[in-house]
Amino acid sequence: LDEFELIQRFFNRAPADDSVLVGVGDDGAVLKPDAGRNLVTVIDTLVENVHFPSDLNASDIAFRAVAVNLSDIAAMGARPRWMTLALTLSHARDDWLQDFATGLFAAADEHNVSLVGGDTTRGEQIVITVQINGDIADGCQLTRSGAKPGDLVYVSGTVGDAAEGLAVLQARGVQNDDTEFLKARFCRPIARIELGNELVPLASAAIDLSDGLYSDIEKLISSSGVGAIVDCESIPLSGPLRRIAGDRALRSALTGGDDYELCFTASPKQEPSIHALAKALGLPITAIGRIREGSGVTCRQNGRDITFSHPGYRHF
Ligand code: ADP
Ligand code: MG
């Protein structure tokens, strides 16, 4: 299987729409953006044994590589459109590539994203870089920097599941509905594209959760030049996480990464709209704290402040 054949067989597929004037197969892709919309570009690399265990199935590896990029697009409030794929593999095995392509296009097709080019190389480790270009109406981007004192801090879905899912995957222990749920949260993250789009008129700032709730809120507030108080009892934990992680559930929620939920801030006057949005999307959106003047994240549990020294936390 040579490089040309590999690309033709697994990665040359019809684009999602006629915005792709030249796609896979030439020296470059030619893309036609919609008039009046700005481009939003994101890129993420996943390295074997760093971002995923090497025995994770190829379909999940590819799905995640696309989903983590879609999540960045979601956090900007943008619409994903075109992606490129840089693939480094130690060997080109047919069945692995077939699974990889299946996962890749499953994630992309859900949002009509076209694969328009890439690069394929041999190396000792699997390294996957996906770049997605999206678009957004002028001035409509959500950024990390708009949070204001008094705004509420919200999070979508539940947090901590993916980190626990990875631990479950690696432990290879008993399997039940709870462990399967947690594993799927790691292997098949759901980028909150629709939520991001709907938040454009509502949110003052947004970030997607890749490194862990605590450190991602820190990034948002430091970009905004504000502080935050997080109420630990309000943090949404799934039933499976509570049952499998027990006492570690809150710690997983605050410091575990890979959830790809959205964390955003909004003025309290948007509360009814956000409540309605959660209902319309069938996705929990939970207020977990408040922005204040100053700096730093303060986590409160049972009226006491908790500080973290990553990855654990200590009480004082
Ligand atoms: P060049 O040598 O001009 O960079 P390549 O031979 O690397 O071109 O690639 C040929 C075509 O295949 C290009 O259009 C490139 O974008 C595309 N391509 C290469 N690898 C991939 C991949 N993994 N997925 C999608 N398209 C790819
Ligand atoms: Mg070329």
mmCIF file of C-alpha atoms and ligand atoms in Angstrom:
data_model
loop_
_atom_site.group_PDB
_atom_site.id
_atom_site.type_symbol
_atom_site.label_atom_id
_atom_site.label_comp_id
_atom_site.label_asym_id
_atom_site.label_seq_id
_atom_site.Cartn_x
_atom_site.Cartn_y
_atom_site.Cartn_z
ATOM 1 C CA LEU A 1 0.000 0.000 0.000
ATOM 2 C CA ASP A 2 1.857 3.104 -1.142
ATOM 3 C CA GLU A 3 1.172 6.615 0.037
ATOM 4 C CA PHE A 4 -0.844 7.655 -3.014
ATOM 5 C CA GLU A 5 -3.013 4.540 -2.830
ATOM 6 C CA LEU A 6 -3.501 5.011 0.902
ATOM 7 C CA ILE A 7 -4.777 8.565 0.451
ATOM 8 C CA GLN A 8 -7.041 7.607 -2.449
ATOM 9 C CA ARG A 9 -8.509 4.615 -0.672
ATOM 10 C CA PHE A 10 -9.096 6.006 2.763
ATOM 11 C CA PHE A 11 -9.129 9.769 2.649
ATOM 12 C CA ASN A 12 -10.333 10.944 -0.743
ATOM 13 C CA ARG A 13 -14.050 11.387 -0.321
ATOM 14 C CA ALA A 14 -16.597 13.709 -1.851
ATOM 15 C CA PRO A 15 -16.740 17.044 0.002
ATOM 16 C CA ALA A 16 -19.784 17.938 2.076
ATOM 17 C CA ASP A 17 -20.710 20.918 -0.099
ATOM 18 C CA ASP A 18 -19.656 22.959 -3.128
ATOM 19 C CA SER A 19 -17.452 25.299 -1.075
ATOM 20 C CA VAL A 20 -14.530 22.958 -1.841
ATOM 21 C CA LEU A 21 -13.332 24.099 -5.275
ATOM 22 C CA VAL A 22 -10.181 21.961 -5.139
ATOM 23 C CA GLY A 23 -9.865 19.225 -2.502
ATOM 24 C CA VAL A 24 -7.677 16.185 -1.823
ATOM 25 C CA GLY A 25 -5.262 15.392 -4.672
ATOM 26 C CA ASP A 26 -3.714 18.687 -5.649
ATOM 27 C CA ASP A 27 -0.900 20.697 -4.079
ATOM 28 C CA GLY A 28 -3.351 22.758 -2.106
ATOM 29 C CA ALA A 29 -7.060 23.025 -1.380
ATOM 30 C CA VAL A 30 -9.087 25.932 -2.720
ATOM 31 C CA LEU A 31 -12.018 26.850 -0.499
ATOM 32 C CA LYS A 32 -14.783 29.359 -1.029
ATOM 33 C CA PRO A 33 -15.807 31.116 2.182
ATOM 34 C CA ASP A 34 -19.292 32.619 2.407
ATOM 35 C CA ALA A 35 -19.326 36.357 1.789
ATOM 36 C CA GLY A 36 -19.272 38.426 4.968
ATOM 37 C CA ARG A 37 -18.127 35.662 7.280
ATOM 38 C CA ASN A 38 -14.776 35.513 9.029
ATOM 39 C CA LEU A 39 -12.619 32.396 9.239
ATOM 40 C CA VAL A 40 -11.916 30.630 12.530
ATOM 41 C CA THR A 41 -9.008 28.210 12.548
ATOM 42 C CA VAL A 42 -8.066 25.606 15.156
ATOM 43 C CA ILE A 43 -5.515 22.793 15.286
ATOM 44 C CA ASP A 44 -4.754 20.004 17.731
ATOM 45 C CA THR A 45 -2.233 17.186 17.763
ATOM 46 C CA LEU A 46 -2.763 13.830 19.454
ATOM 47 C CA VAL A 47 0.332 11.752 20.197
ATOM 48 C CA GLU A 48 0.227 8.034 20.913
ATOM 49 C CA ASN A 49 0.818 7.267 24.598
ATOM 50 C CA VAL A 50 0.532 10.941 25.472
ATOM 51 C CA HIS A 51 -3.047 11.749 24.476
ATOM 52 C CA PHE A 52 -4.379 8.235 24.027
ATOM 53 C CA PRO A 53 -3.234 4.699 24.875
ATOM 54 C CA SER A 54 -1.647 2.996 21.855
ATOM 55 C CA ASP A 55 -4.119 0.119 21.970
ATOM 56 C CA LEU A 56 -7.159 2.388 21.718
ATOM 57 C CA ASN A 57 -9.044 1.364 18.611
ATOM 58 C CA ALA A 58 -8.286 3.373 15.497
ATOM 59 C CA SER A 59 -11.868 4.481 15.051
ATOM 60 C CA ASP A 60 -11.908 6.107 18.508
ATOM 61 C CA ILE A 61 -8.481 7.687 17.975
ATOM 62 C CA ALA A 62 -9.692 9.355 14.782
ATOM 63 C CA PHE A 63 -13.062 10.349 16.219
ATOM 64 C CA ARG A 64 -11.316 12.067 19.135
ATOM 65 C CA ALA A 65 -8.823 13.821 16.867
ATOM 66 C CA VAL A 66 -11.718 15.458 15.039
ATOM 67 C CA ALA A 67 -13.912 15.995 18.108
ATOM 68 C CA VAL A 68 -11.277 17.884 20.107
ATOM 69 C CA ASN A 69 -10.929 20.324 17.227
ATOM 70 C CA LEU A 70 -14.693 20.628 16.800
ATOM 71 C CA SER A 71 -14.820 21.463 20.490
ATOM 72 C CA ASP A 72 -12.466 24.423 19.989
ATOM 73 C CA ILE A 73 -14.668 25.597 17.121
ATOM 74 C CA ALA A 74 -17.706 25.244 19.438
ATOM 75 C CA ALA A 75 -16.005 27.312 22.147
ATOM 76 C CA MET A 76 -15.559 30.122 19.618
ATOM 77 C CA GLY A 77 -19.255 30.017 18.709
ATOM 78 C CA ALA A 78 -18.273 29.147 15.143
ATOM 79 C CA ARG A 79 -19.433 26.725 12.454
ATOM 80 C CA PRO A 80 -16.925 24.036 11.377
ATOM 81 C CA ARG A 81 -16.418 23.635 7.612
ATOM 82 C CA TRP A 82 -13.111 22.246 6.336
ATOM 83 C CA MET A 83 -10.423 20.065 7.850
ATOM 84 C CA THR A 84 -6.925 18.862 7.024
ATOM 85 C CA LEU A 85 -5.229 15.800 8.473
ATOM 86 C CA ALA A 86 -1.520 15.249 9.085
ATOM 87 C CA LEU A 87 -0.965 11.593 9.825
ATOM 88 C CA THR A 88 2.249 9.963 11.042
ATOM 89 C CA LEU A 89 2.128 6.175 11.244
ATOM 90 C CA SER A 90 4.687 3.491 11.974
ATOM 91 C CA HIS A 91 3.027 1.130 9.516
ATOM 92 C CA ALA A 92 0.082 1.269 7.130
ATOM 93 C CA ARG A 93 -2.227 -1.585 8.067
ATOM 94 C CA ASP A 94 -5.388 -1.870 6.021
ATOM 95 C CA ASP A 95 -7.795 -2.735 8.821
ATOM 96 C CA TRP A 96 -6.367 -0.054 11.117
ATOM 97 C CA LEU A 97 -6.690 2.580 8.393
ATOM 98 C CA GLN A 98 -10.209 1.458 7.545
ATOM 99 C CA ASP A 99 -11.253 1.855 11.190
ATOM 100 C CA PHE A 100 -9.426 5.157 11.408
ATOM 101 C CA ALA A 101 -11.217 6.530 8.349
ATOM 102 C CA THR A 102 -14.579 5.323 9.700
ATOM 103 C CA GLY A 103 -14.102 7.200 12.991
ATOM 104 C CA LEU A 104 -12.723 10.270 11.255
ATOM 105 C CA PHE A 105 -15.649 10.651 8.871
ATOM 106 C CA ALA A 106 -18.211 9.742 11.534
ATOM 107 C CA ALA A 107 -17.091 12.762 13.552
ATOM 108 C CA ALA A 108 -16.769 15.032 10.516
ATOM 109 C CA ASP A 109 -20.016 14.065 8.773
ATOM 110 C CA GLU A 110 -22.081 14.924 11.804
ATOM 111 C CA HIS A 111 -21.230 18.583 11.190
ATOM 112 C CA ASN A 112 -20.803 18.524 7.395
ATOM 113 C CA VAL A 113 -17.059 19.064 7.629
ATOM 114 C CA SER A 114 -15.084 18.195 4.474
ATOM 115 C CA LEU A 115 -11.595 16.690 4.547
ATOM 116 C CA VAL A 116 -9.770 18.857 2.010
ATOM 117 C CA GLY A 117 -6.144 17.781 2.336
ATOM 118 C CA GLY A 118 -3.383 16.559 4.565
ATOM 119 C CA ASP A 119 -0.023 14.930 4.777
ATOM 120 C CA THR A 120 0.973 11.308 5.350
ATOM 121 C CA THR A 121 4.332 10.316 6.789
ATOM 122 C CA ARG A 122 6.090 7.398 8.418
ATOM 123 C CA GLY A 123 7.379 7.699 11.982
ATOM 124 C CA GLU A 124 7.940 5.667 15.095
ATOM 125 C CA GLN A 125 4.886 6.917 16.950
ATOM 126 C CA ILE A 126 1.334 7.580 15.835
ATOM 127 C CA VAL A 127 0.879 11.336 15.634
ATOM 128 C CA ILE A 128 -2.373 12.821 14.395
ATOM 129 C CA THR A 129 -2.838 16.484 13.698
ATOM 130 C CA VAL A 130 -6.234 17.721 12.617
ATOM 131 C CA GLN A 131 -6.794 21.292 11.615
ATOM 132 C CA ILE A 132 -10.310 22.645 11.184
ATOM 133 C CA ASN A 133 -11.335 25.862 9.558
ATOM 134 C CA GLY A 134 -14.723 27.199 10.425
ATOM 135 C CA ASP A 135 -16.523 30.456 9.944
ATOM 136 C CA ILE A 136 -18.549 32.965 11.883
ATOM 137 C CA ALA A 137 -20.445 36.199 11.257
ATOM 138 C CA ASP A 138 -18.356 39.332 11.749
ATOM 139 C CA GLY A 139 -17.962 40.268 15.414
ATOM 140 C CA CYS A 140 -19.837 37.221 16.730
ATOM 141 C CA GLN A 141 -16.956 35.149 18.123
ATOM 142 C CA LEU A 142 -17.033 34.000 21.727
ATOM 143 C CA THR A 143 -13.693 34.553 23.427
ATOM 144 C CA ARG A 144 -12.166 33.854 26.821
ATOM 145 C CA SER A 145 -11.781 37.491 27.628
ATOM 146 C CA GLY A 146 -15.279 38.899 28.095
ATOM 147 C CA ALA A 147 -16.246 37.740 31.608
ATOM 148 C CA LYS A 148 -17.448 40.536 33.924
ATOM 149 C CA PRO A 149 -17.818 40.643 37.720
ATOM 150 C CA GLY A 150 -21.313 39.453 38.613
ATOM 151 C CA ASP A 151 -21.590 37.078 35.629
ATOM 152 C CA LEU A 152 -22.565 33.504 36.393
ATOM 153 C CA VAL A 153 -20.223 30.636 35.446
ATOM 154 C CA TYR A 154 -21.934 27.761 33.635
ATOM 155 C CA VAL A 155 -20.878 24.337 32.466
ATOM 156 C CA SER A 156 -22.627 22.025 29.983
ATOM 157 C CA GLY A 157 -23.222 18.310 30.503
ATOM 158 C CA THR A 158 -21.321 16.577 33.286
ATOM 159 C CA VAL A 159 -17.609 16.837 34.091
ATOM 160 C CA GLY A 160 -14.953 14.389 35.235
ATOM 161 C CA ASP A 161 -16.322 11.470 33.222
ATOM 162 C CA ALA A 162 -13.605 11.320 30.570
ATOM 163 C CA ALA A 163 -10.679 11.252 33.005
ATOM 164 C CA GLU A 164 -12.353 8.459 34.932
ATOM 165 C CA GLY A 165 -13.160 6.738 31.605
ATOM 166 C CA LEU A 166 -9.491 6.740 30.666
ATOM 167 C CA ALA A 167 -8.600 5.290 34.065
ATOM 168 C CA VAL A 168 -11.232 2.578 33.561
ATOM 169 C CA LEU A 169 -9.882 1.808 30.068
ATOM 170 C CA GLN A 170 -6.372 1.399 31.398
ATOM 171 C CA ALA A 171 -7.389 -0.641 34.452
ATOM 172 C CA ARG A 172 -9.227 -3.253 32.313
ATOM 173 C CA GLY A 173 -11.381 -4.175 35.302
ATOM 174 C CA VAL A 174 -15.021 -5.219 35.468
ATOM 175 C CA GLN A 175 -17.369 -3.953 32.779
ATOM 176 C CA ASN A 176 -20.855 -2.664 33.382
ATOM 177 C CA ASP A 177 -23.127 0.116 32.113
ATOM 178 C CA ASP A 178 -21.330 2.667 34.274
ATOM 179 C CA THR A 179 -17.825 1.815 33.068
ATOM 180 C CA GLU A 180 -19.044 1.714 29.457
ATOM 181 C CA PHE A 181 -20.593 5.174 29.852
ATOM 182 C CA LEU A 182 -17.349 6.599 31.250
ATOM 183 C CA LYS A 183 -15.190 4.972 28.567
ATOM 184 C CA ALA A 184 -17.441 6.383 25.853
ATOM 185 C CA ARG A 185 -17.054 9.840 27.372
ATOM 186 C CA PHE A 186 -13.300 9.523 26.808
ATOM 187 C CA CYS A 187 -13.379 7.739 23.437
ATOM 188 C CA ARG A 188 -16.259 9.633 21.826
ATOM 189 C CA PRO A 189 -16.353 13.210 23.098
ATOM 190 C CA ILE A 190 -19.344 15.179 21.812
ATOM 191 C CA ALA A 191 -18.336 18.644 20.668
ATOM 192 C CA ARG A 192 -20.998 21.155 21.726
ATOM 193 C CA ILE A 193 -21.219 22.921 18.378
ATOM 194 C CA GLU A 194 -24.913 23.732 18.578
ATOM 195 C CA LEU A 195 -24.583 25.048 22.111
ATOM 196 C CA GLY A 196 -21.640 27.258 21.101
ATOM 197 C CA ASN A 197 -23.636 28.710 18.219
ATOM 198 C CA GLU A 198 -26.638 29.451 20.430
ATOM 199 C CA LEU A 199 -24.435 31.057 23.084
ATOM 200 C CA VAL A 200 -23.189 33.781 20.736
ATOM 201 C CA PRO A 201 -25.825 36.332 21.827
ATOM 202 C CA LEU A 202 -25.952 35.084 25.429
ATOM 203 C CA ALA A 203 -22.445 34.406 26.770
ATOM 204 C CA SER A 204 -19.814 36.958 27.778
ATOM 205 C CA ALA A 205 -16.914 34.462 27.547
ATOM 206 C CA ALA A 206 -16.410 30.777 26.756
ATOM 207 C CA ILE A 207 -13.793 28.017 26.808
ATOM 208 C CA ASP A 208 -13.982 24.309 26.120
ATOM 209 C CA LEU A 209 -12.890 21.877 28.810
ATOM 210 C CA SER A 210 -9.776 20.043 27.696
ATOM 211 C CA ASP A 211 -7.372 20.315 30.631
ATOM 212 C CA GLY A 212 -9.833 20.140 33.526
ATOM 213 C CA LEU A 213 -12.552 22.417 34.865
ATOM 214 C CA TYR A 214 -10.354 24.155 37.433
ATOM 215 C CA SER A 215 -7.459 25.014 35.135
ATOM 216 C CA ASP A 216 -9.730 25.881 32.224
ATOM 217 C CA ILE A 217 -11.735 28.317 34.377
ATOM 218 C CA GLU A 218 -8.385 29.775 35.446
ATOM 219 C CA LYS A 219 -7.506 30.386 31.806
ATOM 220 C CA LEU A 220 -10.847 32.044 31.127
ATOM 221 C CA ILE A 221 -10.680 34.370 34.116
ATOM 222 C CA SER A 222 -7.066 35.319 33.605
ATOM 223 C CA SER A 223 -7.895 36.263 29.989
ATOM 224 C CA SER A 224 -10.809 38.309 31.324
ATOM 225 C CA GLY A 225 -8.837 39.919 34.172
ATOM 226 C CA VAL A 226 -11.301 38.739 36.836
ATOM 227 C CA GLY A 227 -11.618 36.129 39.596
ATOM 228 C CA ALA A 228 -14.205 33.385 40.152
ATOM 229 C CA ILE A 229 -15.910 31.590 43.011
ATOM 230 C CA VAL A 230 -16.944 28.031 42.204
ATOM 231 C CA ASP A 231 -19.484 26.224 44.336
ATOM 232 C CA CYS A 232 -18.303 22.596 44.413
ATOM 233 C CA GLU A 233 -21.709 21.234 45.380
ATOM 234 C CA SER A 234 -23.169 22.614 42.134
ATOM 235 C CA ILE A 235 -20.682 20.916 39.811
ATOM 236 C CA PRO A 236 -22.673 18.441 37.680
ATOM 237 C CA LEU A 237 -21.443 14.882 38.237
ATOM 238 C CA SER A 238 -22.883 11.928 36.339
ATOM 239 C CA GLY A 239 -24.339 8.932 38.155
ATOM 240 C CA PRO A 240 -21.691 6.622 36.657
ATOM 241 C CA LEU A 241 -18.892 8.930 37.846
ATOM 242 C CA ARG A 242 -20.340 9.085 41.372
ATOM 243 C CA ARG A 243 -20.704 5.314 41.505
ATOM 244 C CA ILE A 244 -17.339 4.373 39.985
ATOM 245 C CA ALA A 245 -15.127 7.144 41.399
ATOM 246 C CA GLY A 246 -16.843 7.525 44.793
ATOM 247 C CA ASP A 247 -14.881 10.031 46.855
ATOM 248 C CA ARG A 248 -12.661 10.870 43.893
ATOM 249 C CA ALA A 249 -15.591 12.123 41.788
ATOM 250 C CA LEU A 250 -15.261 15.816 42.642
ATOM 251 C CA ARG A 251 -11.520 15.744 42.206
ATOM 252 C CA SER A 252 -11.944 14.098 38.798
ATOM 253 C CA ALA A 253 -14.497 16.766 37.868
ATOM 254 C CA LEU A 254 -12.209 19.647 38.835
ATOM 255 C CA THR A 255 -8.833 18.364 37.679
ATOM 256 C CA GLY A 256 -9.550 15.599 35.146
ATOM 257 C CA GLY A 257 -9.303 16.621 31.498
ATOM 258 C CA ASP A 258 -10.783 15.590 28.153
ATOM 259 C CA ASP A 259 -14.442 16.346 28.874
ATOM 260 C CA TYR A 260 -14.909 18.739 25.922
ATOM 261 C CA GLU A 261 -17.907 20.344 27.522
ATOM 262 C CA LEU A 262 -18.273 24.124 27.313
ATOM 263 C CA CYS A 263 -17.693 26.411 30.255
ATOM 264 C CA PHE A 264 -19.033 29.920 29.779
ATOM 265 C CA THR A 265 -20.030 33.047 31.619
ATOM 266 C CA ALA A 266 -23.182 35.121 31.197
ATOM 267 C CA SER A 267 -24.908 38.014 32.876
ATOM 268 C CA PRO A 268 -27.583 36.894 35.400
ATOM 269 C CA LYS A 269 -30.197 38.546 33.182
ATOM 270 C CA GLN A 270 -29.605 35.778 30.613
ATOM 271 C CA GLU A 271 -30.654 33.082 33.083
ATOM 272 C CA PRO A 272 -34.114 32.452 31.578
ATOM 273 C CA SER A 273 -32.675 32.219 28.030
ATOM 274 C CA ILE A 274 -29.981 29.804 29.150
ATOM 275 C CA HIS A 275 -32.531 27.694 30.966
ATOM 276 C CA ALA A 276 -34.676 27.591 27.807
ATOM 277 C CA LEU A 277 -31.637 26.733 25.691
ATOM 278 C CA ALA A 278 -30.723 23.774 27.932
ATOM 279 C CA LYS A 279 -34.273 22.513 27.558
ATOM 280 C CA ALA A 280 -34.294 22.977 23.787
ATOM 281 C CA LEU A 281 -30.974 21.133 23.366
ATOM 282 C CA GLY A 282 -31.808 18.417 25.904
ATOM 283 C CA LEU A 283 -28.450 19.164 27.507
ATOM 284 C CA PRO A 284 -27.959 20.098 31.146
ATOM 285 C CA ILE A 285 -26.421 23.544 31.627
ATOM 286 C CA THR A 286 -25.514 24.207 35.240
ATOM 287 C CA ALA A 287 -24.537 27.407 37.027
ATOM 288 C CA ILE A 288 -21.520 26.505 39.149
ATOM 289 C CA GLY A 289 -20.246 29.844 40.334
ATOM 290 C CA ARG A 290 -19.844 33.532 39.861
ATOM 291 C CA ILE A 291 -17.276 35.946 38.452
ATOM 292 C CA ARG A 292 -15.900 38.517 40.853
ATOM 293 C CA GLU A 293 -13.333 41.265 40.795
ATOM 294 C CA GLY A 294 -9.751 40.268 41.497
ATOM 295 C CA SER A 295 -8.061 37.100 40.295
ATOM 296 C CA GLY A 296 -7.879 33.358 40.885
ATOM 297 C CA VAL A 297 -10.427 30.572 41.253
ATOM 298 C CA THR A 298 -11.808 29.945 44.732
ATOM 299 C CA CYS A 299 -13.609 26.626 45.159
ATOM 300 C CA ARG A 300 -16.109 26.425 47.998
ATOM 301 C CA GLN A 301 -17.281 23.202 49.537
ATOM 302 C CA ASN A 302 -19.511 23.114 52.631
ATOM 303 C CA GLY A 303 -18.691 26.761 53.258
ATOM 304 C CA ARG A 304 -14.948 26.148 53.210
ATOM 305 C CA ASP A 305 -12.404 27.161 50.603
ATOM 306 C CA ILE A 306 -10.439 24.460 48.804
ATOM 307 C CA THR A 307 -7.241 25.159 46.893
ATOM 308 C CA PHE A 308 -5.635 22.865 44.398
ATOM 309 C CA SER A 309 -2.090 21.845 43.752
ATOM 310 C CA HIS A 310 -2.573 20.045 40.510
ATOM 311 C CA PRO A 311 -3.421 17.180 40.216
ATOM 312 C CA GLY A 312 -4.640 16.833 43.796
ATOM 313 C CA TYR A 313 -6.149 19.379 46.113
ATOM 314 C CA ARG A 314 -5.703 20.258 49.766
ATOM 315 C CA HIS A 315 -8.042 21.746 52.344
ATOM 316 C CA PHE A 316 -7.182 24.674 54.579
HETATM 317 P P1 ADP B 1 2.593 17.202 -1.790
HETATM 318 O O1 ADP B 1 3.780 16.323 -2.002
HETATM 319 O O2 ADP B 1 2.318 18.138 -2.930
HETATM 320 O O3 ADP B 1 2.559 17.869 -0.469
HETATM 321 P P2 ADP B 1 1.193 14.839 -1.111
HETATM 322 O O4 ADP B 1 1.681 13.778 -2.021
HETATM 323 O O5 ADP B 1 1.738 14.923 0.263
HETATM 324 O O6 ADP B 1 1.329 16.224 -1.852
HETATM 325 O O7 ADP B 1 -0.378 14.749 -0.999
HETATM 326 C C1 ADP B 1 -1.180 14.555 -2.157
HETATM 327 C C2 ADP B 1 -2.568 15.042 -1.878
HETATM 328 O O8 ADP B 1 -3.164 14.228 -0.877
HETATM 329 C C3 ADP B 1 -2.644 16.471 -1.362
HETATM 330 O O9 ADP B 1 -3.821 17.056 -1.892
HETATM 331 C C4 ADP B 1 -2.776 16.307 0.109
HETATM 332 O O10 ADP B 1 -3.469 17.405 0.676
HETATM 333 C C5 ADP B 1 -3.565 15.014 0.219
HETATM 334 N N1 ADP B 1 -3.293 14.244 1.427
HETATM 335 C C6 ADP B 1 -2.112 13.708 1.846
HETATM 336 N N2 ADP B 1 -2.276 13.019 2.988
HETATM 337 C C7 ADP B 1 -3.588 13.128 3.332
HETATM 338 C C8 ADP B 1 -4.370 12.656 4.403
HETATM 339 N N3 ADP B 1 -3.858 11.911 5.396
HETATM 340 N N4 ADP B 1 -5.675 12.970 4.403
HETATM 341 C C9 ADP B 1 -6.197 13.723 3.431
HETATM 342 N N5 ADP B 1 -5.528 14.190 2.387
HETATM 343 C C10 ADP B 1 -4.227 13.901 2.317
HETATM 344 MG MG MG B 2 2.846 19.726 -3.447
#
